Amino acid sequence: MGRVDILSASAGSGKTYNMAYRYILSLIDQPTRYRHLLAVTFTNKATDELKGRILQFLNELACGEKADFEAKLMKDLRLDGATIRSRATEARNYILHDYNNFSILTIDKFF
């Protein structure tokens, strides 16, 4: 079994941002990893928001737009901007062509 990361925090503390960052960090490290990642949230609204934010950030990275955490990705993964853009494009394309395996669920659906 792989690593499990648990984020627990109060409302408005940046959980969605941090979950999106960790998800994208894993995808940039290995673009096909989305098939082995699961994010669990409390509500359908949070699930939709997280999926949207991940796809938005991936698209911004892939298109070379100013992404919120590109510099942090470069530092954490020790990659240059061109490699991050290339891997973001690859990850985005994999997810869009295999959307059923882009697993972000509510706790109820998970159980």
C-alpha atoms as one frame of an Amber mdcrd trajectory, in Angstrom:
protein
   0.000   0.000   0.000   1.195   3.508  -0.784   1.497   6.617   1.296  -1.580
   8.221   2.823  -1.684  11.975   3.482  -4.441  13.336   5.683  -5.287  17.036
   5.742  -7.449  18.086   8.638  -8.258  21.722   9.221 -11.071  24.141   9.911
 -13.113  25.997   7.303 -11.256  28.689   5.403  -7.811  27.390   6.321  -6.682
  26.459   2.806  -7.534  22.749   2.654  -8.687  22.864  -0.972  -5.585  24.778
  -2.042  -3.287  22.372  -0.178  -5.088  19.283  -1.473  -4.895  20.631  -5.028
  -1.197  21.400  -4.599  -0.373  17.933  -3.279  -2.406  16.308  -6.038  -0.665
  18.360  -8.729   2.742  17.770  -7.128   2.140  14.030  -7.535   0.954  14.486
 -11.123   3.917  16.608 -12.165   6.226  14.054 -10.585   4.479  11.250 -12.508
   1.693  12.302 -14.929  -0.093   8.934 -14.908  -0.292   8.824 -11.109  -3.869
  10.197 -11.121  -4.997   6.583 -11.560  -3.539   5.799  -8.126  -4.628   8.926
  -6.249  -7.810   9.414  -4.273  -8.932  12.656  -2.680 -11.878  12.526  -0.271
 -13.938  15.549   0.762 -17.122  16.084   2.752 -19.542  17.510   0.191 -20.329
  17.310  -3.516 -19.659  21.042  -3.709 -16.160  20.539  -2.267 -15.557  17.644
  -4.653 -16.543  19.763  -7.659 -14.443  22.678  -6.411 -11.361  20.501  -5.921
 -11.683  18.830  -9.326 -12.151  22.206 -10.959  -9.211  23.729  -9.164  -6.886
  20.836 -10.056  -7.859  21.042 -13.731  -7.585  24.840 -13.699  -4.100  24.767
 -12.190  -2.961  21.989 -14.543  -4.238  23.972 -17.521  -2.520  27.159 -16.321
   0.746  25.265 -15.910   0.358  23.520 -19.287  -0.379  26.794 -21.088   2.510
  28.617 -19.437   0.175  31.015 -17.639   1.047  32.403 -14.240   0.121  29.517
 -11.950  -0.152  30.084  -8.213   2.380  27.487  -7.213   4.673  26.970 -10.196
   7.690  28.276  -8.289   6.928  25.962  -5.362   6.642  22.985  -7.737   9.978
  23.916  -9.308  11.594  24.005  -5.879   9.913  20.899  -4.428  10.487  18.711
  -7.505  13.765  20.322  -8.620  12.448  20.732 -12.157  12.632  23.617 -14.623
   9.581  25.430 -15.929   9.636  23.720 -19.331   9.556  20.261 -17.740   6.709
  21.265 -15.444   4.724  22.637 -18.406   5.340  19.462 -20.404   4.305  17.170
 -17.562   1.263  19.320 -16.745   0.157  19.027 -20.378   0.659  15.279 -20.260
  -1.239  14.898 -16.955  -4.092  17.139 -18.140  -4.462  15.125 -21.349  -4.419
  11.800 -19.492  -7.103  12.993 -17.063  -9.344  14.455 -19.756  -9.166  11.242
 -21.802  -9.646   8.986 -18.760 -11.888  11.144 -16.564 -13.521   8.173 -14.798
 -10.221   7.432 -13.073  -9.842  11.021 -11.798 -10.991  10.049  -8.303 -12.157
  12.803  -6.016 -15.068  11.583  -3.937 -17.206  12.495  -0.978 -16.791  10.410
   2.167 -20.245   8.897   1.553 -19.348   7.745  -1.962 -15.995   6.403  -0.753
 -17.682   4.166   1.819
